[in-house]
Tab-separated table of C-alpha atoms in Angstrom:
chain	number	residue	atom	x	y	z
A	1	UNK	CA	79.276	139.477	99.566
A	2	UNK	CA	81.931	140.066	96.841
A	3	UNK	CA	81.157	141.470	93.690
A	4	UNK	CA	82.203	141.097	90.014
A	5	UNK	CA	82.645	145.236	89.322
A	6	UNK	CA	80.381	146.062	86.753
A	7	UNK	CA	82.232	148.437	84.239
A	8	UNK	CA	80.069	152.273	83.876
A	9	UNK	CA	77.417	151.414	86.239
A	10	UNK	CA	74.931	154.262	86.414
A	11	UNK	CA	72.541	153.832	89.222
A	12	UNK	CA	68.965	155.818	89.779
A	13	UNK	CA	67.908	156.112	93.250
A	14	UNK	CA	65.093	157.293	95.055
A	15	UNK	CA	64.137	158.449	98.239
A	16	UNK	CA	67.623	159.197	99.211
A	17	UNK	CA	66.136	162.253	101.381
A	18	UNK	CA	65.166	159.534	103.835
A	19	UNK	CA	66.607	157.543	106.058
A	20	UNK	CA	66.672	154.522	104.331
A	21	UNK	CA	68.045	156.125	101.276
A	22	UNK	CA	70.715	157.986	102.518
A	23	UNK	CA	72.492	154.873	103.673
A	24	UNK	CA	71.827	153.499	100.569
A	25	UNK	CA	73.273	156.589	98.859
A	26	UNK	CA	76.211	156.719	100.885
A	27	UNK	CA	77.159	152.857	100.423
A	28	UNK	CA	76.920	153.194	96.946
A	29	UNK	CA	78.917	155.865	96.312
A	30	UNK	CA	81.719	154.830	99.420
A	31	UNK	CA	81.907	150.953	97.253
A	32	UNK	CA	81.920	153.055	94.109
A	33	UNK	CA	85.171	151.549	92.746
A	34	UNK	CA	83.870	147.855	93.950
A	35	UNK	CA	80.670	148.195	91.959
A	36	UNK	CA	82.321	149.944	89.497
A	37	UNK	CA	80.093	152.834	89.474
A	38	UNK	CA	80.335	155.623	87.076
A	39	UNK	CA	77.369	157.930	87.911
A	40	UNK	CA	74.393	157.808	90.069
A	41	UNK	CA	71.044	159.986	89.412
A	42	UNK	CA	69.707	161.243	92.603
A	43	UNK	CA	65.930	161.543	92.369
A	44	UNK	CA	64.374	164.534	93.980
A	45	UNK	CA	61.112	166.342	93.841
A	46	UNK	CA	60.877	170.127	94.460
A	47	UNK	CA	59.475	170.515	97.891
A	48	UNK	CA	57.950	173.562	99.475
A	49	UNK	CA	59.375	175.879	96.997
A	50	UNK	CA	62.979	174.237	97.420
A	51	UNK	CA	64.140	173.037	93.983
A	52	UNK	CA	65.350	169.196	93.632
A	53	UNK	CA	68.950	170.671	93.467
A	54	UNK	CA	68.384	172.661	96.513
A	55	UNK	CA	67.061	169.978	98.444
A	56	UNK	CA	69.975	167.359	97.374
A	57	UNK	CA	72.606	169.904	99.096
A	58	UNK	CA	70.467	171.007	102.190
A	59	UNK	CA	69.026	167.740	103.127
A	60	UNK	CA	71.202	164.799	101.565
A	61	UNK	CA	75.137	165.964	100.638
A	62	UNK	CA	75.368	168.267	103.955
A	63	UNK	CA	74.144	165.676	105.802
A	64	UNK	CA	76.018	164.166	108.779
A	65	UNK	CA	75.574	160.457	107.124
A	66	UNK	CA	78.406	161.572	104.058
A	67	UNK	CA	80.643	163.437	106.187
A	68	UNK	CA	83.302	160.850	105.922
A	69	UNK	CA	83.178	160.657	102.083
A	70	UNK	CA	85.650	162.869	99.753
A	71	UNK	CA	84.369	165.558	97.809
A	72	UNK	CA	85.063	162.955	94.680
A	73	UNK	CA	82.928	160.646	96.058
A	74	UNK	CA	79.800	162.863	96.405
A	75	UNK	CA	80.673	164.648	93.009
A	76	UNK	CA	79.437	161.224	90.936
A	77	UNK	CA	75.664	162.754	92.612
A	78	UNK	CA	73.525	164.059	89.651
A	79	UNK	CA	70.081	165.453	90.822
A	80	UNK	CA	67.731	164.528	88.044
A	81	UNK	CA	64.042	166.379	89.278
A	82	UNK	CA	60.226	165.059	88.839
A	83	UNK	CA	57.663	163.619	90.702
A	84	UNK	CA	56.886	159.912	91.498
A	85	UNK	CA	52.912	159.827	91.237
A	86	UNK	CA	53.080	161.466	87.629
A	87	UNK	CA	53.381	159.511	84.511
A	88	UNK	CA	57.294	159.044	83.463
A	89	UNK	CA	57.804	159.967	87.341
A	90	UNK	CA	57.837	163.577	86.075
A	91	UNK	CA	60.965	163.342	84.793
A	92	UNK	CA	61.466	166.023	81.983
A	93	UNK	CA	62.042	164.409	78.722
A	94	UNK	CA	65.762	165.578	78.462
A	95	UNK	CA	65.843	163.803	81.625
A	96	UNK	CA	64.156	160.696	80.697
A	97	UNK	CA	66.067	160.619	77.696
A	98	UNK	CA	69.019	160.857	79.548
A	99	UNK	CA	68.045	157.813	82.190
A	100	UNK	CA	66.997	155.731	79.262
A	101	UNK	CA	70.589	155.669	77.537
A	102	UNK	CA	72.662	155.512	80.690
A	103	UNK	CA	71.214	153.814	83.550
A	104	UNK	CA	72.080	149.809	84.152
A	105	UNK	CA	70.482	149.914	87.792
A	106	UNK	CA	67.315	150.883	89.215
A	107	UNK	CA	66.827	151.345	93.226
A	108	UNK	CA	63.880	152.498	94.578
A	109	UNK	CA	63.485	153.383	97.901
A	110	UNK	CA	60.914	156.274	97.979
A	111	UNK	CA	57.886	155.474	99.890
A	112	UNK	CA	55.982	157.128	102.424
A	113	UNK	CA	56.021	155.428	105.916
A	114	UNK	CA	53.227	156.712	107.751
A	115	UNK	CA	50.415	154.320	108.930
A	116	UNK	CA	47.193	156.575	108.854
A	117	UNK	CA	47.158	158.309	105.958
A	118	UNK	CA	43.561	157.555	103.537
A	119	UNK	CA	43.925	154.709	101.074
A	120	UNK	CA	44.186	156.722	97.803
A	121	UNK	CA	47.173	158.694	99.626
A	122	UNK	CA	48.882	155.513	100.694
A	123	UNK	CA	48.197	154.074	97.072
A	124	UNK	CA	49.907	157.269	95.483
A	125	UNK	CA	53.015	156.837	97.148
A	126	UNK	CA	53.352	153.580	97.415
A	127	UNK	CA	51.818	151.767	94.131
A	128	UNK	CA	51.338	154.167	91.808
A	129	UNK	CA	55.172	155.857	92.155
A	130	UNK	CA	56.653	152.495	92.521
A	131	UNK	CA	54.507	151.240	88.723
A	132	UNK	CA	55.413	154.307	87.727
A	133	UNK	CA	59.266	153.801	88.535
A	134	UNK	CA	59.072	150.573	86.190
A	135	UNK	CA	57.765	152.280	83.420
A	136	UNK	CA	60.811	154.702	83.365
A	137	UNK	CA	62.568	151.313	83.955
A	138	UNK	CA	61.299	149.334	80.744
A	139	UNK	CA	63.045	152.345	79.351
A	140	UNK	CA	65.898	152.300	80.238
A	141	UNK	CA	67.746	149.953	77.534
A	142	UNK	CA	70.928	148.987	80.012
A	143	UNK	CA	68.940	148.170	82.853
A	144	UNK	CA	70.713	145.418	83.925
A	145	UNK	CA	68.298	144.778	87.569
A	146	UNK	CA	66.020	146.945	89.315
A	147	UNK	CA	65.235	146.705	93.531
A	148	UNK	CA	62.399	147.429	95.253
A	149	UNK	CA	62.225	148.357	98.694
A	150	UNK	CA	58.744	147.444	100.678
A	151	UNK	CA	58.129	145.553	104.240
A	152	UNK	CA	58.621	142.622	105.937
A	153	UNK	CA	54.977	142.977	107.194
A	154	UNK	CA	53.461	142.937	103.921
A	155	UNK	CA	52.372	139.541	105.254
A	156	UNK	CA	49.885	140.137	107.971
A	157	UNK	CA	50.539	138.280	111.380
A	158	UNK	CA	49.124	134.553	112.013
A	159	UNK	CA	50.881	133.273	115.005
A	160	UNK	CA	54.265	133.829	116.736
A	161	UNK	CA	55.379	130.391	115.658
A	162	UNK	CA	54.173	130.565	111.853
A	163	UNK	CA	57.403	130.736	109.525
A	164	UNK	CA	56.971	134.311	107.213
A	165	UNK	CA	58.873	133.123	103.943
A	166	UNK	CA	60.311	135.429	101.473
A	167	UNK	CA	57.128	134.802	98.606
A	168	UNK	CA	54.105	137.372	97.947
A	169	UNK	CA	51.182	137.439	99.895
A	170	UNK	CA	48.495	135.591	99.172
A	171	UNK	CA	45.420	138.022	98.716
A	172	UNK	CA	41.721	137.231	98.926
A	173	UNK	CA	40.985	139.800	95.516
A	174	UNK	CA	42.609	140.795	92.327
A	175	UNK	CA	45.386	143.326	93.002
A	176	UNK	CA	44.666	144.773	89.707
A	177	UNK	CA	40.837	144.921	90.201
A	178	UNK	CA	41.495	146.435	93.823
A	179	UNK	CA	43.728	149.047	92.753
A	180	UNK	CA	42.191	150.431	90.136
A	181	UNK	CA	39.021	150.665	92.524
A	182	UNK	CA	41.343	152.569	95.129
A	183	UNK	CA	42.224	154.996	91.459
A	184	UNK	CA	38.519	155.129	90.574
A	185	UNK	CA	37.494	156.040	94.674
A	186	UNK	CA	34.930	153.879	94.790
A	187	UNK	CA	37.517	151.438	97.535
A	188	UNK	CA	36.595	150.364	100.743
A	189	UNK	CA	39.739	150.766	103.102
A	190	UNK	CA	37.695	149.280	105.773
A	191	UNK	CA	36.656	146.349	104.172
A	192	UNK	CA	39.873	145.276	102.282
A	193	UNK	CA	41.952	145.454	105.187
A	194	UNK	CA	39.117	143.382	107.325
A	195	UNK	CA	39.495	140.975	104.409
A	196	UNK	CA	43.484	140.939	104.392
A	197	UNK	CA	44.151	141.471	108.093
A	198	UNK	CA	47.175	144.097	107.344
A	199	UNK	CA	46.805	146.939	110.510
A	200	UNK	CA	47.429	150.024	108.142
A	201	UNK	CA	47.175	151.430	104.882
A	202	UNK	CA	51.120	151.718	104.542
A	203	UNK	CA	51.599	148.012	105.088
A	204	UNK	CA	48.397	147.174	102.932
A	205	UNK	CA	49.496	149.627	100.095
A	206	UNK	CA	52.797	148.067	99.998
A	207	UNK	CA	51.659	144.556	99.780
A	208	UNK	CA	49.659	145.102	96.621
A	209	UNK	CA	52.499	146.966	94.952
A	210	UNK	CA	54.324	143.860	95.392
A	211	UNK	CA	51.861	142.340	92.972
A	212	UNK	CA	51.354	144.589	90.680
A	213	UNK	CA	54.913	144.894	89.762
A	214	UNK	CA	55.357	141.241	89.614
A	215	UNK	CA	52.221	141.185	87.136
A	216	UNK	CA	53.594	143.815	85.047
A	217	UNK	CA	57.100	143.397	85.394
A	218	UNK	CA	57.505	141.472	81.545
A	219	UNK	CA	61.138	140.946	81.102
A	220	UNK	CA	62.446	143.615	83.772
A	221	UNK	CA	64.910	141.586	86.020
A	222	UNK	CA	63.229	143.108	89.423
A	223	UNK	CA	64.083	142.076	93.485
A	224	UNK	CA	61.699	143.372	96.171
A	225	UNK	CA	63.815	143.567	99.670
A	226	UNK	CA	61.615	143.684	102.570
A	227	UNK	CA	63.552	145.154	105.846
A	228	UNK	CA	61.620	144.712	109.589
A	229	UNK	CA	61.508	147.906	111.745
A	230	UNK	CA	64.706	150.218	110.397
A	231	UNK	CA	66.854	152.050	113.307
A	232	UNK	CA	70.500	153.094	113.637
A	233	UNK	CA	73.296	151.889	111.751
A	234	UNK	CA	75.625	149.487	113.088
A	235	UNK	CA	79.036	150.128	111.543
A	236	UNK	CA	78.290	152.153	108.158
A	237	UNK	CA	78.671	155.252	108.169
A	238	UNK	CA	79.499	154.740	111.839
A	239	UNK	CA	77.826	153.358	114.412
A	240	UNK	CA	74.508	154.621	115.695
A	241	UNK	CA	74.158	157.032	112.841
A	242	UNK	CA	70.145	158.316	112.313
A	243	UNK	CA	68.195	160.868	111.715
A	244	UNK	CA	64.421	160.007	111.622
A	245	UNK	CA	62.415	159.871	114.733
A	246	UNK	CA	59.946	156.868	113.039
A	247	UNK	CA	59.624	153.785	114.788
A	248	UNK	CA	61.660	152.148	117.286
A	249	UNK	CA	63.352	155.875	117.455
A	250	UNK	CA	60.227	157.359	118.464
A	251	UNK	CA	59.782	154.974	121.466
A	252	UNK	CA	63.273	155.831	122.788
A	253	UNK	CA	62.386	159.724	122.537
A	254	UNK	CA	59.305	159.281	124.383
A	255	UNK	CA	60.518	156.882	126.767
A	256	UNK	CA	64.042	158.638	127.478
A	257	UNK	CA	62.708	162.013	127.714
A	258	UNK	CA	60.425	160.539	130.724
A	259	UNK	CA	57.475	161.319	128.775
A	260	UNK	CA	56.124	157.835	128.119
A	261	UNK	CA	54.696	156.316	131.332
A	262	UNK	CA	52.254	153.479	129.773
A	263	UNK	CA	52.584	151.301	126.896
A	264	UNK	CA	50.350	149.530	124.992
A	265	UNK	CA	52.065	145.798	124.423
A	266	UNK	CA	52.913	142.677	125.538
A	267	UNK	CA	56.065	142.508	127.236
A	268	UNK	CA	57.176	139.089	126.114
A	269	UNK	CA	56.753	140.081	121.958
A	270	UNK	CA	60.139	140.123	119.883
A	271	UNK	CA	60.372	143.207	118.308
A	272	UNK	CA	62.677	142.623	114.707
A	273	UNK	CA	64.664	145.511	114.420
A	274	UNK	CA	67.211	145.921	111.276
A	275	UNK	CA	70.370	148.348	111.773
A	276	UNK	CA	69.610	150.863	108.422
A	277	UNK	CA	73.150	149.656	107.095
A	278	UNK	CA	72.456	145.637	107.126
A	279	UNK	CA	69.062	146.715	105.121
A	280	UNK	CA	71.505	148.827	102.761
A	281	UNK	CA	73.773	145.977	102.475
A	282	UNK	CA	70.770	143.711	101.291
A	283	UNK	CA	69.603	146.343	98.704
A	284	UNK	CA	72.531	146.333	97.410
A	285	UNK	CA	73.855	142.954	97.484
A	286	UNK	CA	69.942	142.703	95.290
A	287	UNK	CA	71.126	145.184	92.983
A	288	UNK	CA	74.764	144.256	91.820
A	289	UNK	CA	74.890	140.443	92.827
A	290	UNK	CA	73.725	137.630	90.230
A	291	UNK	CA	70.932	139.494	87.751
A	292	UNK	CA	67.704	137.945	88.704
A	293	UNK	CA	64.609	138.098	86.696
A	294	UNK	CA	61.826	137.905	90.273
A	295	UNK	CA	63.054	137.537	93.801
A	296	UNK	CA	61.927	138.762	97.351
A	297	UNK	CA	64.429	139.146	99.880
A	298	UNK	CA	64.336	139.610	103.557
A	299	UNK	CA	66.835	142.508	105.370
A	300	UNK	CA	65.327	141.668	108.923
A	301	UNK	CA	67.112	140.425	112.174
A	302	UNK	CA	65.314	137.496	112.764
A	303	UNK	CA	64.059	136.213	116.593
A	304	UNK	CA	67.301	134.644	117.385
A	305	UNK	CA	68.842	138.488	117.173
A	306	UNK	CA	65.707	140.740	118.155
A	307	UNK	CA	64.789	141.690	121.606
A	308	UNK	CA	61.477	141.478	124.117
A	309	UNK	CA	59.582	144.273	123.881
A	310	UNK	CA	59.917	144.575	127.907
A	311	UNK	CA	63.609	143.929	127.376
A	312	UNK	CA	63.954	147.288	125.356
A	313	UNK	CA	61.986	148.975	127.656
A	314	UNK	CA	63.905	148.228	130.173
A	315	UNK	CA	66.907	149.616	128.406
A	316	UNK	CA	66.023	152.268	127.182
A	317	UNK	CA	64.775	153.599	130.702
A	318	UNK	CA	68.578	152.244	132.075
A	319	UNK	CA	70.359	154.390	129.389
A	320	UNK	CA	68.670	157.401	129.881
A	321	UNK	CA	68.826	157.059	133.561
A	322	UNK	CA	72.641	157.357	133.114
A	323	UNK	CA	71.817	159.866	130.143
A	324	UNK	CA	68.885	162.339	131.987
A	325	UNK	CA	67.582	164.736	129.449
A	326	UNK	CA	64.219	165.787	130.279
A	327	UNK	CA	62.190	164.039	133.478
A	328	UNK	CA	63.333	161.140	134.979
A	329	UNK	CA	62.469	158.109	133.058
A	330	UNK	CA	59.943	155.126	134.145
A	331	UNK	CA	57.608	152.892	132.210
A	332	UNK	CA	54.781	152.351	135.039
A	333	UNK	CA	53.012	149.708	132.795
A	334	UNK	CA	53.437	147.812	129.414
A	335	UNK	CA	50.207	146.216	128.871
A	336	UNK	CA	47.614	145.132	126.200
A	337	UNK	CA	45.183	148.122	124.400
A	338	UNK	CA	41.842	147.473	127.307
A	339	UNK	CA	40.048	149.267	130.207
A	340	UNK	CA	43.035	149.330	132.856
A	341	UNK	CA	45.321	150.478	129.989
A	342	UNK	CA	43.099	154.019	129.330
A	343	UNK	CA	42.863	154.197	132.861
A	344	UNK	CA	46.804	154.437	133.025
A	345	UNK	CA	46.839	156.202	130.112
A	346	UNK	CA	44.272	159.040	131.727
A	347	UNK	CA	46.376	159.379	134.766
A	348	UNK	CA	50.052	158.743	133.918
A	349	UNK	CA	49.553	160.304	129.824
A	350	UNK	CA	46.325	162.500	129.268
A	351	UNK	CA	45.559	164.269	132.708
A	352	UNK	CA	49.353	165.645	133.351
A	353	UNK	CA	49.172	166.545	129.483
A	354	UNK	CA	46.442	168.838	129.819
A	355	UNK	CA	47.379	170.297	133.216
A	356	UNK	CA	50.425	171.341	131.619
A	357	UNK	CA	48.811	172.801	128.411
A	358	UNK	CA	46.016	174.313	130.725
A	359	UNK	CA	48.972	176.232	132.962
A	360	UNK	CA	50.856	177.210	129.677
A	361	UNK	CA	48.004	178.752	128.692
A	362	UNK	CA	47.279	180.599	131.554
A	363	UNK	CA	50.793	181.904	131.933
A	364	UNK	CA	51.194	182.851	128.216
A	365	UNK	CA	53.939	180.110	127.444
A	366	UNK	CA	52.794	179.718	123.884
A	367	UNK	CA	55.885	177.550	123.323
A	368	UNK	CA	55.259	175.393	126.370
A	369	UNK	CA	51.824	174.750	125.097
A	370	UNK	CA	51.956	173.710	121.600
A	371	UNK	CA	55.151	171.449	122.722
A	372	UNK	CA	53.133	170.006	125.316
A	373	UNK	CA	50.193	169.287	122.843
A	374	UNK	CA	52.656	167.714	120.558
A	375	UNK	CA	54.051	165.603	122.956
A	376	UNK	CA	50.251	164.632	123.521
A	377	UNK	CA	49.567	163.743	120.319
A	378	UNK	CA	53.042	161.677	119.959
A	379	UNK	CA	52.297	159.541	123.055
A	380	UNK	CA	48.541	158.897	121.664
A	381	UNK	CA	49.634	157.919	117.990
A	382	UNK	CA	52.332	155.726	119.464
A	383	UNK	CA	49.568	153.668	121.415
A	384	UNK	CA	46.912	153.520	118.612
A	385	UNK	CA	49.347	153.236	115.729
A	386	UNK	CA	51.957	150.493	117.144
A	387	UNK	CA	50.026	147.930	119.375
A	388	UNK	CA	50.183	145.770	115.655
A	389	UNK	CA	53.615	145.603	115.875
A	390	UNK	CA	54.664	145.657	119.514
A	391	UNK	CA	51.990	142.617	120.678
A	392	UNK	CA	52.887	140.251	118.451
A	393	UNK	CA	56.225	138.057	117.295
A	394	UNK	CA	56.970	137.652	113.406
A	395	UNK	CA	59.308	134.259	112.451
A	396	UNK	CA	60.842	136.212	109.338
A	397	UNK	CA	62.407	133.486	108.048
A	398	UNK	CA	65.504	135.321	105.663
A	399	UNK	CA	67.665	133.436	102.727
A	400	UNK	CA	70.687	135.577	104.521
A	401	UNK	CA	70.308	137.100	108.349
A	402	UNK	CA	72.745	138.796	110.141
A	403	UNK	CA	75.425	136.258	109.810
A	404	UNK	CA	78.216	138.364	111.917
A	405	UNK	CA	78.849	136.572	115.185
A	406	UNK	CA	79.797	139.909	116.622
A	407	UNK	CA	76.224	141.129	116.496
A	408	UNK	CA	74.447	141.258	119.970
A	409	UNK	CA	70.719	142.328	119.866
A	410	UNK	CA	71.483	143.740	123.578
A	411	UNK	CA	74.223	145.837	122.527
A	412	UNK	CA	72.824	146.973	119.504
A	413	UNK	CA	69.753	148.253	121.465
A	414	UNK	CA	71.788	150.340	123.582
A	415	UNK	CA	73.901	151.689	120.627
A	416	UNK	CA	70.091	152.886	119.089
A	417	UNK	CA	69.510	154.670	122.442
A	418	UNK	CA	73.258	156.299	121.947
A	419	UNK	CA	72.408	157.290	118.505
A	420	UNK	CA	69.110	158.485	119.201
A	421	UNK	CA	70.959	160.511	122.015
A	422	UNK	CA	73.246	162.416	119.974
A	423	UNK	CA	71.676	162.748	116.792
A	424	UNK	CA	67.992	163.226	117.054
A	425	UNK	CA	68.135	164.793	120.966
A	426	UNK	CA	71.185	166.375	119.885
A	427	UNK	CA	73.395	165.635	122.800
A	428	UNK	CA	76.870	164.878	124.147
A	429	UNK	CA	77.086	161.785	126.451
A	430	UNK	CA	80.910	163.349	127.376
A	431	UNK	CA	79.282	166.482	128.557
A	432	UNK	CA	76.908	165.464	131.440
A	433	UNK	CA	74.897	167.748	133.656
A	434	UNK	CA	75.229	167.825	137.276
A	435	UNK	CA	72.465	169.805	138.285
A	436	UNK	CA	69.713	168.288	135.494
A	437	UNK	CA	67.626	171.107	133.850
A	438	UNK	CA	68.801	173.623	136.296
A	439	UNK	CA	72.277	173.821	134.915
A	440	UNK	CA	73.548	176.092	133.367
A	441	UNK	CA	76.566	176.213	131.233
A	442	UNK	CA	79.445	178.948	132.339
């Protein structure tokens, strides 16, 4: 999409420590001149005794995502520093002050992605930081539009054949009424989610923050963009570019390091899985196309461009085949969560697991043991946390897909299992081992 430049944009972003947000980071400040961006506040929270400005140079500008930006590019950064859950987002009030005079766009990214965490977590990061975020944003007297980023599975599974359009859910209970139960503690996570059918808190939590900011939006010109399962860029930065071992990623780890031998799944699922860089493009096509006062968008890849679930196996066990990094890889069964699966899962997962932590043990391999144990844990989250996801087929239906005719769900698949490769296992595909573990460089 081409854009109009808006003269002295100042963007805020969050959640540009993530995956997600890098991308988002980088595109905005690589189409600087074409959005005609002046300055963009970097949110950041001090972490673990790291300061916000620490944190921007240790985990977002030395990261491997900007290295082909100049040092111009990255110098339109400022780290502004607060936390999301606290009225104002934390923001100090030289800060806010600051925000409220200057910034015309709003993109908010910051989330947290894990399934199991207890309902009043999941609400913090997820509802409260994202009401929060449009309170700082009724402040802010430029804002020209503010995004959004939640799921596409904010709208819990019917059948593989029922169209998923881009409109909010519709919910069974006041959103309002319902979160300010899940503030007071007196929620049932159990019972809401029976009445919803979402699988998790994370896609439950992110559902009614969808409604609350449409409730309390007022005159706030606000887009929610939902992306599908997020892995490796396609072209931006450069191809197969990632550094988060969520999701699909975590499959290929498991699987390509030969530690995944069953899989809880049906075979014949699409799985919908969204290069980062398309869902960046959507954000920001949301935040600097036509102002909008309410819209939900899609960044998905749709069934026509998403792959069977025993397709992907099957490719990620051929790449790493040519690719060996650990033990030899082979998916002995992909099956639905019931009796024969724990039986595989006992023998192929659970048994071998404990052998190995037993003999670490024994020997005093301290490292060997809590590696195996984590490994143990992965491969038993994986099963209990995905089965949602990876039995059944979503028909996203998007106002724009991936409309490049070059894009081949196949291919793109194999360039995740490249990506994965060298930037998670840290490898060299030009540098390959003859001898397997026993090699040993000269």
């Amino acid at each position: 999409m081409k854009f109009a430049p808006t003269r002295d944009a100042h963007v805020l972003i969050t959640g540009a420590t993530g995956f997600v947000g890098k991308v988002v980071l980088e595109e905005l400040l690589r189409r600087r001149l074409e959005f005609g961006i002046e300055q963009v506040y970097v949110f950041v929270r001090a972490k673990k005794g790291h300061k916000p400005e620490q944190r921007f140079h240790q985990e977002i500008a030395s990261s491997q995502c900007f290295s082909l930006l100049t040092d111009d590019q990255v110098k339109r950064c400022r780290v502004v520093a607060g936390e999301l859950t606290q009225p104002d987002c934390g923001l100090s009030k030289a800060d806010l002050d600051l925000l409220a005079d200057k910034v015309t766009h709003i993109v908010h990214v910051a989330a947290s992605i894990e399934f199991d965490l207890p309902l009043h977590e999941a609400a913090a990061s997820n509802i409260t930081s994202a009401l929060n975020m449009l309170d700082v944003a009724r402040k802010c007297r430029k804002l020209k539009q503010m995004v959004s980023v939640s799921t596409a599975y904010v709208t819990p599974h019917q059948t593989a054949d029922t169209p998923v359009r881009e409109e909010l859910v519709k919910l069974p209970f006041d959103p309002e009424a319902v979160y300010q139960s899940i503030l007071d503690g007196t929620a049932s996570q159990k019972k809401l989610m029976a009445q919803t059918g979402h699988p998790n808190t994370y896609t439950f939590t992110k559902c009614i923050a969808e409604h609350l900011l449409h409730a309390r939006k007022g005159d706030i010109p606000l887009c929610i963009v939902r992306p599908s399962v997020v892995s490796a860029t396609w072209q931006h930065p450069f191809p197969g570019w990632i550094d988060s071992a969520a999701a699909f990623a975590g499959f290929i780890l498991l699987i390509g390091a030969g530690h995944m031998r069953v899989l809880t799944a049906d075979s014949a699922s699409l799985l919908d899985i969204v290069p980062c860089d398309v869902v960046s493009d959507r954000v920001l096509d949301a935040t600097f196309g036509p102002q909008v006062a309410w819209d939900v968008r899609y960044a998905v890849a749709s069934k026509q461009h998403s792959n069977a679930i025993g397709n992907l196996v099957d490719i990620i066990v051929q790449f790493f085949r040519q690719h060996p990094v650990d033990r030899r890889p082979h998916v002995e069964a992909v099956m639905p969560m019931s009796t024969a699966f724990r039986l595989h899962e006992l023998r192929l997962h659970r048994v071998p697991g404990r052998l190995v932590r037993t003999w670490a043990k024994a020997t005093g391999q301290k490292k060997l043991e809590k590696m195996a144990t984590r490994v143990g844990d992965k491969l038993k989250y994986v099963n209990r946390a995905f089965p949602y996801f990876t039995s059944k087929t979503f028909d996203f239906q998007p106002s724009r897909g991936i409309d490049d005719p070059a894009f081949d769900a196949r291919a793109y698949a194999e360039l995740c299992c490249l990506g994965a490769y060298r930037h998670l296992m840290k490898r060299d595909e030009t540098q390959m081992s003859l001898a397997g573990r026993k090699h040993k460089d000269s």
